[in-house]
């Protein structure tokens, strides 16, 4: 609580849609950062001290040092479905609830991953540059030929919410769907999405498009590396709208440069916002600044869900989407 107030104190560490901030203000004392950039770490710690709630984004590292500096904290509400920026085990040990924003971004993220897939195969970014540079002087039969999407094989790595949304889109393109996941989907989902589970090596060998949708965890760091890229078809495309470190970026640069694969569509980078300099000059890669969930509607839904999660915990209720629900069950 802030001195003189019975309402909980919440820090919102990033510029969010006004309607979500207003919702937070209606039930808590809000300190909102009004800049759409990462809050400097020292400022984050200083402003969070004494507060019970934090609504943050993936640029904030929620680690043991932050928890030690902010002992009043009761909830970390991440405005993202992925929470690799949060040390969940440390939060759980300290009784801090962690929440994320699943479901509300699934289709928007899959839409964008699909856009990357299409843009890469059909060379949309190259075509745009070609026209802008004044190079379209006559129609050419062999100009900017790309790969077909319809009728091909899509390999989904990580067959969760977003991975399945990709498989759903593939139905409209008459594609065969392979998937690899740590857990098998139930038979009904496999039937509905015409999807077959394989091991990663088979998926890489047989797919024309490999789309990554796993969380970033130790097991998935550099899941796509030089060896896996060499296993893919020379005509295949890689899409990464999951997390940058799932792909060994230096190996990807070699693969694109030396023709181990045909192209890639990349929304996330190993060391964001830095981009491997080797990627910048390559024509066969489409690059985006981590915007897969960035639609007006979805960014509002994510922020609203994050505020609801935060307020629920601070009001002693069960939040809609907790990551470590075991903390809630403690007395
Ligand atoms: N680019 C973006 O803006 C953006 C937006 C939303 C989500 N994401 C990323 O997408 C990820 C997936 O989101 P989701 O909502 O589909 O999550 P989800 O939990 O529904 O799906 C993840 C799937 O990955 C599987 N998985 C876990 N470990 C694996 C492994 N070692 N090998 C293969 N599969 C494994 C899980 O079993 C699960 O089925 C998020 O964790 C996030 O990092 C990125």
Tab-separated table of C-alpha atoms and ligand atoms in Angstrom:
chain	number	residue	atom	x	y	z
A	1	UNK	CA	0.000	0.000	0.000
A	2	UNK	CA	1.166	3.533	-0.573
A	3	UNK	CA	1.269	5.640	2.611
A	4	UNK	CA	-2.172	7.153	3.253
A	5	UNK	CA	-3.941	4.757	0.871
A	6	UNK	CA	-5.598	1.387	1.437
A	7	UNK	CA	-5.235	0.521	-2.232
A	8	UNK	CA	-2.329	-1.593	-3.493
A	9	UNK	CA	0.522	0.090	-5.330
A	10	UNK	CA	1.348	-1.044	-8.864
A	11	UNK	CA	4.183	-0.149	-11.207
A	12	UNK	CA	3.503	-0.357	-14.943
A	13	UNK	CA	6.968	-0.378	-16.448
A	14	UNK	CA	6.058	0.323	-20.080
A	15	UNK	CA	3.717	2.543	-22.051
A	16	UNK	CA	0.490	0.516	-22.474
A	17	UNK	CA	-2.876	1.362	-24.065
A	18	UNK	CA	-4.622	4.052	-22.011
A	19	UNK	CA	-7.756	1.932	-21.397
A	20	UNK	CA	-5.655	-0.716	-19.636
A	21	UNK	CA	-3.876	1.886	-17.498
A	22	UNK	CA	-7.279	3.378	-16.574
A	23	UNK	CA	-8.507	-0.053	-15.487
A	24	UNK	CA	-5.459	-0.373	-13.232
A	25	UNK	CA	-5.996	3.139	-11.857
A	26	UNK	CA	-9.620	2.327	-10.991
A	27	UNK	CA	-8.527	-0.241	-8.401
A	28	UNK	CA	-4.941	0.567	-7.427
A	29	UNK	CA	-2.406	3.362	-6.995
A	30	UNK	CA	-0.593	3.335	-10.323
A	31	UNK	CA	2.881	4.569	-11.110
A	32	UNK	CA	3.093	4.282	-14.900
A	33	UNK	CA	6.212	4.725	-17.003
A	34	UNK	CA	5.067	6.771	-19.951
A	35	UNK	CA	7.881	5.939	-22.357
A	36	UNK	CA	7.698	3.155	-24.944
A	37	UNK	CA	11.237	2.001	-24.188
A	38	UNK	CA	12.847	-0.268	-21.614
A	39	UNK	CA	12.931	1.347	-18.189
A	40	UNK	CA	16.521	1.732	-16.969
A	41	UNK	CA	17.202	-1.006	-14.423
A	42	UNK	CA	18.098	1.367	-11.560
A	43	UNK	CA	14.900	3.320	-12.118
A	44	UNK	CA	12.858	0.110	-12.255
A	45	UNK	CA	14.246	-1.020	-8.894
A	46	UNK	CA	13.797	2.415	-7.320
A	47	UNK	CA	10.204	2.848	-8.477
A	48	UNK	CA	9.196	-0.751	-7.695
A	49	UNK	CA	10.454	-0.601	-4.094
A	50	UNK	CA	7.474	-0.606	-1.689
A	51	UNK	CA	4.992	-1.665	-4.376
A	52	UNK	CA	2.993	-4.898	-4.403
A	53	UNK	CA	2.340	-5.251	-8.129
A	54	UNK	CA	4.447	-5.079	-11.282
A	55	UNK	CA	3.041	-5.085	-14.798
A	56	UNK	CA	6.021	-5.522	-17.103
A	57	UNK	CA	7.123	-6.617	-20.562
A	58	UNK	CA	9.836	-8.994	-21.749
A	59	UNK	CA	12.619	-6.400	-21.702
A	60	UNK	CA	12.552	-6.455	-17.880
A	61	UNK	CA	14.657	-9.178	-16.227
A	62	UNK	CA	12.705	-10.289	-13.172
A	63	UNK	CA	15.467	-12.007	-11.252
A	64	UNK	CA	16.607	-12.742	-7.716
A	65	UNK	CA	18.292	-9.331	-7.395
A	66	UNK	CA	15.031	-7.554	-8.245
A	67	UNK	CA	13.076	-9.715	-5.792
A	68	UNK	CA	15.662	-8.993	-3.066
A	69	UNK	CA	15.425	-5.257	-3.735
A	70	UNK	CA	11.587	-5.281	-3.694
A	71	UNK	CA	10.424	-7.472	-0.804
A	72	UNK	CA	6.843	-6.086	-0.893
A	73	UNK	CA	6.237	-7.453	-4.381
A	74	UNK	CA	3.382	-9.992	-4.589
A	75	UNK	CA	2.712	-10.276	-8.306
A	76	UNK	CA	4.689	-10.038	-11.542
A	77	UNK	CA	2.250	-9.672	-14.412
A	78	UNK	CA	4.080	-10.140	-17.707
A	79	UNK	CA	2.407	-8.632	-20.765
A	80	UNK	CA	3.397	-11.583	-22.990
A	81	UNK	CA	2.689	-15.292	-23.201
A	82	UNK	CA	6.411	-16.124	-23.070
A	83	UNK	CA	8.014	-15.475	-19.688
A	84	UNK	CA	11.662	-16.386	-20.240
A	85	UNK	CA	12.513	-12.936	-18.799
A	86	UNK	CA	11.149	-14.037	-15.408
A	87	UNK	CA	12.947	-16.301	-12.938
A	88	UNK	CA	9.743	-18.157	-12.078
A	89	UNK	CA	11.468	-20.505	-9.607
A	90	UNK	CA	12.831	-17.538	-7.622
A	91	UNK	CA	9.386	-15.887	-7.639
A	92	UNK	CA	7.734	-19.112	-6.483
A	93	UNK	CA	10.251	-19.522	-3.633
A	94	UNK	CA	9.404	-16.032	-2.457
A	95	UNK	CA	5.634	-16.480	-2.855
A	96	UNK	CA	5.401	-14.003	-5.753
A	97	UNK	CA	2.693	-14.908	-8.274
A	98	UNK	CA	3.749	-14.764	-11.941
A	99	UNK	CA	1.125	-14.334	-14.668
A	100	UNK	CA	1.269	-14.162	-18.480
A	101	UNK	CA	-1.141	-13.420	-21.360
A	102	UNK	CA	-1.875	-16.641	-23.279
A	103	UNK	CA	-4.701	-17.188	-25.803
A	104	UNK	CA	-5.501	-13.515	-26.499
A	105	UNK	CA	-2.486	-13.275	-28.844
A	106	UNK	CA	-2.568	-16.722	-30.432
A	107	UNK	CA	-4.232	-15.891	-33.752
A	108	UNK	CA	-2.558	-12.507	-34.151
A	109	UNK	CA	0.859	-14.108	-33.659
A	110	UNK	CA	0.038	-16.929	-36.064
A	111	UNK	CA	-1.225	-14.389	-38.621
A	112	UNK	CA	2.153	-12.680	-38.530
A	113	UNK	CA	4.171	-15.895	-38.603
A	114	UNK	CA	2.090	-16.818	-41.642
A	115	UNK	CA	2.799	-13.407	-43.167
A	116	UNK	CA	6.537	-14.047	-42.706
A	117	UNK	CA	6.164	-17.479	-44.276
A	118	UNK	CA	4.363	-16.040	-47.298
A	119	UNK	CA	6.647	-13.003	-47.576
A	120	UNK	CA	9.735	-15.175	-47.492
A	121	UNK	CA	8.566	-17.751	-50.014
A	122	UNK	CA	7.112	-15.168	-52.411
A	123	UNK	CA	9.878	-12.589	-51.879
A	124	UNK	CA	7.517	-9.770	-50.913
A	125	UNK	CA	10.153	-7.588	-49.219
A	126	UNK	CA	12.581	-7.988	-52.117
A	127	UNK	CA	9.795	-7.148	-54.599
A	128	UNK	CA	8.913	-4.017	-52.625
A	129	UNK	CA	12.544	-2.858	-52.625
A	130	UNK	CA	12.836	-3.642	-56.340
A	131	UNK	CA	9.922	-1.350	-57.195
A	132	UNK	CA	10.963	1.440	-54.817
A	133	UNK	CA	14.495	1.423	-56.230
A	134	UNK	CA	13.064	2.191	-59.692
A	135	UNK	CA	14.205	-1.144	-61.121
A	136	UNK	CA	10.781	-2.191	-62.509
A	137	UNK	CA	11.374	-1.127	-66.117
A	138	UNK	CA	9.715	-4.048	-67.862
A	139	UNK	CA	7.794	-7.227	-67.006
A	140	UNK	CA	10.185	-10.159	-66.861
A	141	UNK	CA	9.233	-13.802	-67.084
A	142	UNK	CA	11.908	-15.011	-64.680
A	143	UNK	CA	11.767	-12.076	-62.264
A	144	UNK	CA	11.733	-12.757	-58.506
A	145	UNK	CA	10.626	-16.375	-58.752
A	146	UNK	CA	9.770	-17.831	-55.370
A	147	UNK	CA	8.620	-21.079	-53.821
A	148	UNK	CA	4.989	-22.199	-53.780
A	149	UNK	CA	3.238	-22.400	-50.431
A	150	UNK	CA	0.059	-24.301	-51.327
A	151	UNK	CA	0.324	-28.049	-51.361
A	152	UNK	CA	3.673	-28.088	-49.552
A	153	UNK	CA	4.651	-29.551	-46.157
A	154	UNK	CA	4.602	-27.360	-43.053
A	155	UNK	CA	6.680	-28.518	-40.084
A	156	UNK	CA	5.545	-26.986	-36.795
A	157	UNK	CA	8.062	-27.181	-33.964
A	158	UNK	CA	6.128	-26.660	-30.709
A	159	UNK	CA	2.529	-27.719	-31.294
A	160	UNK	CA	0.893	-25.554	-28.638
A	161	UNK	CA	-1.615	-22.730	-29.064
A	162	UNK	CA	0.283	-20.780	-31.741
A	163	UNK	CA	1.742	-23.851	-33.445
A	164	UNK	CA	-1.762	-25.296	-33.855
A	165	UNK	CA	-3.038	-21.951	-35.143
A	166	UNK	CA	-0.350	-22.234	-37.852
A	167	UNK	CA	-1.518	-25.752	-38.674
A	168	UNK	CA	-5.079	-24.403	-38.958
A	169	UNK	CA	-3.937	-21.816	-41.486
A	170	UNK	CA	-2.090	-24.511	-43.438
A	171	UNK	CA	-5.428	-26.307	-44.045
A	172	UNK	CA	-6.542	-23.460	-46.297
A	173	UNK	CA	-3.386	-23.900	-48.370
A	174	UNK	CA	-3.865	-27.640	-48.803
A	175	UNK	CA	-0.651	-28.354	-46.933
A	176	UNK	CA	0.535	-31.484	-45.205
A	177	UNK	CA	1.351	-30.754	-41.563
A	178	UNK	CA	4.074	-32.407	-39.505
A	179	UNK	CA	4.730	-31.420	-35.924
A	180	UNK	CA	7.281	-32.039	-33.247
A	181	UNK	CA	6.512	-31.398	-29.616
A	182	UNK	CA	7.715	-32.636	-26.262
A	183	UNK	CA	4.106	-33.787	-25.704
A	184	UNK	CA	1.846	-35.585	-28.205
A	185	UNK	CA	-1.373	-33.786	-29.114
A	186	UNK	CA	-4.553	-35.775	-28.563
A	187	UNK	CA	-5.896	-37.762	-31.486
A	188	UNK	CA	-8.832	-35.378	-32.052
A	189	UNK	CA	-6.510	-32.378	-32.496
A	190	UNK	CA	-4.262	-34.347	-34.844
A	191	UNK	CA	-7.298	-35.392	-36.883
A	192	UNK	CA	-8.820	-31.912	-36.985
A	193	UNK	CA	-5.554	-30.335	-38.112
A	194	UNK	CA	-4.461	-33.252	-40.315
A	195	UNK	CA	-1.197	-33.190	-38.394
A	196	UNK	CA	1.283	-36.002	-37.855
A	197	UNK	CA	3.803	-36.097	-35.019
A	198	UNK	CA	7.406	-36.853	-35.982
A	199	UNK	CA	10.831	-36.492	-34.448
A	200	UNK	CA	12.690	-33.266	-35.170
A	201	UNK	CA	15.106	-34.814	-37.682
A	202	UNK	CA	12.249	-36.187	-39.814
A	203	UNK	CA	10.382	-32.886	-39.633
A	204	UNK	CA	13.473	-30.957	-40.729
A	205	UNK	CA	14.193	-33.395	-43.548
A	206	UNK	CA	10.654	-33.481	-44.961
A	207	UNK	CA	9.276	-29.952	-44.448
A	208	UNK	CA	9.217	-27.167	-47.023
A	209	UNK	CA	8.479	-24.672	-44.231
A	210	UNK	CA	9.715	-25.052	-40.658
A	211	UNK	CA	7.939	-22.754	-38.218
A	212	UNK	CA	9.119	-22.446	-34.609
A	213	UNK	CA	6.624	-22.074	-31.751
A	214	UNK	CA	8.308	-23.444	-28.634
A	215	UNK	CA	8.928	-21.454	-25.478
A	216	UNK	CA	12.536	-20.430	-24.793
A	217	UNK	CA	13.733	-22.889	-22.171
A	218	UNK	CA	17.142	-24.569	-21.760
A	219	UNK	CA	16.014	-27.500	-23.965
A	220	UNK	CA	15.057	-25.222	-26.877
A	221	UNK	CA	18.079	-22.863	-26.836
A	222	UNK	CA	19.773	-23.302	-30.245
A	223	UNK	CA	17.328	-26.080	-31.093
A	224	UNK	CA	17.915	-24.886	-34.653
A	225	UNK	CA	21.677	-24.951	-35.154
A	226	UNK	CA	24.147	-25.697	-37.935
A	227	UNK	CA	23.326	-29.394	-37.825
A	228	UNK	CA	19.568	-28.894	-37.998
A	229	UNK	CA	19.874	-26.287	-40.755
A	230	UNK	CA	21.985	-28.717	-42.792
A	231	UNK	CA	19.252	-31.340	-42.329
A	232	UNK	CA	16.628	-29.069	-43.957
A	233	UNK	CA	15.924	-29.104	-47.696
A	234	UNK	CA	17.892	-26.590	-49.769
A	235	UNK	CA	14.496	-25.329	-50.995
A	236	UNK	CA	13.019	-24.959	-47.483
A	237	UNK	CA	12.214	-21.835	-45.478
A	238	UNK	CA	12.547	-21.232	-41.729
A	239	UNK	CA	10.146	-19.019	-39.767
A	240	UNK	CA	10.944	-17.889	-36.231
A	241	UNK	CA	8.264	-15.940	-34.373
A	242	UNK	CA	9.019	-17.716	-31.071
A	243	UNK	CA	12.160	-16.443	-29.319
A	244	UNK	CA	15.496	-15.480	-30.892
A	245	UNK	CA	17.785	-17.857	-28.982
A	246	UNK	CA	15.832	-20.889	-30.252
A	247	UNK	CA	17.931	-20.347	-33.406
A	248	UNK	CA	21.728	-20.138	-33.549
A	249	UNK	CA	21.807	-16.879	-35.486
A	250	UNK	CA	25.415	-17.221	-36.676
A	251	UNK	CA	24.578	-20.654	-38.099
A	252	UNK	CA	21.468	-19.207	-39.763
A	253	UNK	CA	23.570	-16.534	-41.463
A	254	UNK	CA	25.838	-19.252	-42.888
A	255	UNK	CA	22.831	-21.337	-43.963
A	256	UNK	CA	21.251	-18.405	-45.815
A	257	UNK	CA	24.522	-17.215	-47.315
A	258	UNK	CA	25.721	-20.632	-48.450
A	259	UNK	CA	22.323	-21.896	-49.660
A	260	UNK	CA	21.774	-24.664	-47.106
A	261	UNK	CA	18.151	-23.395	-47.035
A	262	UNK	CA	16.232	-21.076	-49.384
A	263	UNK	CA	15.212	-18.361	-46.962
A	264	UNK	CA	13.964	-17.313	-43.539
A	265	UNK	CA	11.401	-15.041	-41.921
A	266	UNK	CA	12.583	-13.784	-38.562
A	267	UNK	CA	10.618	-11.771	-35.982
A	268	UNK	CA	12.874	-12.391	-32.973
A	269	UNK	CA	16.637	-12.209	-32.467
A	270	UNK	CA	19.194	-13.788	-30.198
A	271	UNK	CA	20.262	-10.559	-28.519
A	272	UNK	CA	17.390	-8.139	-29.150
A	273	UNK	CA	17.345	-5.395	-30.224
A	274	UNK	CA	20.714	-6.247	-31.796
A	275	UNK	CA	20.508	-8.069	-35.108
A	276	UNK	CA	23.362	-10.244	-36.348
A	277	UNK	CA	25.093	-7.985	-38.924
A	278	UNK	CA	25.297	-10.917	-41.326
A	279	UNK	CA	21.507	-10.991	-41.640
A	280	UNK	CA	21.150	-7.372	-42.690
A	281	UNK	CA	22.737	-7.682	-46.135
A	282	UNK	CA	21.084	-10.962	-47.111
A	283	UNK	CA	18.253	-10.799	-49.664
A	284	UNK	CA	16.697	-14.143	-48.710
A	285	UNK	CA	15.614	-13.207	-45.204
A	286	UNK	CA	12.651	-11.083	-44.115
A	287	UNK	CA	13.292	-9.315	-40.815
A	288	UNK	CA	10.779	-7.848	-38.356
A	289	UNK	CA	11.296	-6.096	-34.989
A	290	UNK	CA	9.430	-8.583	-32.746
A	291	UNK	CA	5.927	-7.517	-33.775
A	292	UNK	CA	4.083	-10.816	-34.190
A	293	UNK	CA	1.461	-9.922	-31.553
A	294	UNK	CA	1.359	-6.257	-32.521
A	295	UNK	CA	-2.200	-5.568	-33.668
A	296	UNK	CA	-4.238	-2.784	-32.075
A	297	UNK	CA	-6.846	-5.235	-30.797
A	298	UNK	CA	-4.446	-7.801	-29.413
A	299	UNK	CA	-2.070	-5.375	-27.709
A	300	UNK	CA	-5.115	-3.935	-25.896
A	301	UNK	CA	-6.329	-7.419	-24.931
A	302	UNK	CA	-2.871	-8.401	-23.661
A	303	UNK	CA	-2.533	-5.258	-21.546
A	304	UNK	CA	-6.068	-5.622	-20.175
A	305	UNK	CA	-5.489	-9.268	-19.246
A	306	UNK	CA	-2.205	-8.331	-17.572
A	307	UNK	CA	-3.953	-5.657	-15.504
A	308	UNK	CA	-6.744	-8.104	-14.561
A	309	UNK	CA	-4.147	-10.673	-13.505
A	310	UNK	CA	-2.308	-8.152	-11.363
A	311	UNK	CA	-5.420	-6.731	-9.681
A	312	UNK	CA	-6.887	-10.190	-9.009
A	313	UNK	CA	-3.782	-11.257	-7.065
A	314	UNK	CA	-3.687	-8.006	-5.111
A	315	UNK	CA	-7.406	-8.391	-4.273
A	316	UNK	CA	-6.908	-11.945	-3.013
A	317	UNK	CA	-8.610	-13.557	-5.994
A	318	UNK	CA	-7.400	-16.177	-8.455
A	319	UNK	CA	-5.880	-14.459	-11.503
A	320	UNK	CA	-7.164	-15.611	-14.913
A	321	UNK	CA	-3.813	-16.871	-16.211
A	322	UNK	CA	-1.211	-17.687	-13.546
A	323	UNK	CA	2.125	-19.269	-14.469
A	324	UNK	CA	2.909	-20.591	-10.975
A	325	UNK	CA	-0.544	-21.362	-9.503
A	326	UNK	CA	1.086	-23.327	-6.693
A	327	UNK	CA	1.855	-19.990	-5.000
A	328	UNK	CA	-1.880	-19.211	-4.865
A	329	UNK	CA	-2.613	-22.402	-2.991
A	330	UNK	CA	-0.294	-21.489	-0.139
A	331	UNK	CA	-2.067	-20.258	2.960
B	1	LIG	N1	7.121	-13.142	-31.641
B	1	LIG	C1	6.194	-12.818	-30.776
B	1	LIG	O1	5.812	-11.661	-30.673
B	1	LIG	C2	5.552	-13.878	-29.934
B	1	LIG	C3	4.208	-13.730	-29.577
B	1	LIG	C4	3.610	-14.718	-28.812
B	1	LIG	C5	4.352	-15.830	-28.403
B	1	LIG	N2	5.654	-15.940	-28.761
B	1	LIG	C6	6.429	-17.127	-28.338
B	1	LIG	O2	5.706	-18.276	-28.741
B	1	LIG	C7	5.831	-19.256	-27.721
B	1	LIG	C8	4.673	-20.234	-27.815
B	1	LIG	O3	3.462	-19.634	-27.382
B	1	LIG	P1	2.141	-20.534	-27.182
B	1	LIG	O4	1.080	-19.667	-26.631
B	1	LIG	O5	1.886	-21.339	-28.405
B	1	LIG	O6	2.685	-21.513	-26.032
B	1	LIG	P2	2.200	-22.993	-25.715
B	1	LIG	O7	2.699	-23.277	-24.332
B	1	LIG	O8	0.738	-23.148	-26.005
B	1	LIG	O9	3.006	-23.891	-26.776
B	1	LIG	C9	4.343	-24.210	-26.659
B	1	LIG	C10	4.521	-25.659	-27.104
B	1	LIG	O10	5.905	-25.961	-27.134
B	1	LIG	C11	6.071	-27.282	-26.638
B	1	LIG	N3	7.428	-27.535	-26.197
B	1	LIG	C12	7.990	-27.279	-24.994
B	1	LIG	N4	9.270	-27.697	-24.976
B	1	LIG	C13	9.503	-28.233	-26.188
B	1	LIG	C14	10.647	-28.845	-26.769
B	1	LIG	N5	11.791	-28.995	-26.077
B	1	LIG	N6	10.555	-29.295	-28.051
B	1	LIG	C15	9.390	-29.158	-28.736
B	1	LIG	N7	8.281	-28.596	-28.226
B	1	LIG	C16	8.343	-28.143	-26.974
B	1	LIG	C17	5.030	-27.397	-25.529
B	1	LIG	O11	4.743	-28.753	-25.199
B	1	LIG	C18	3.853	-26.657	-26.153
B	1	LIG	O12	3.001	-27.537	-26.867
B	1	LIG	C19	5.874	-18.445	-26.424
B	1	LIG	O13	6.542	-19.132	-25.391
B	1	LIG	C20	6.598	-17.179	-26.817
B	1	LIG	O14	7.964	-17.244	-26.491
B	1	LIG	C21	6.268	-14.980	-29.515
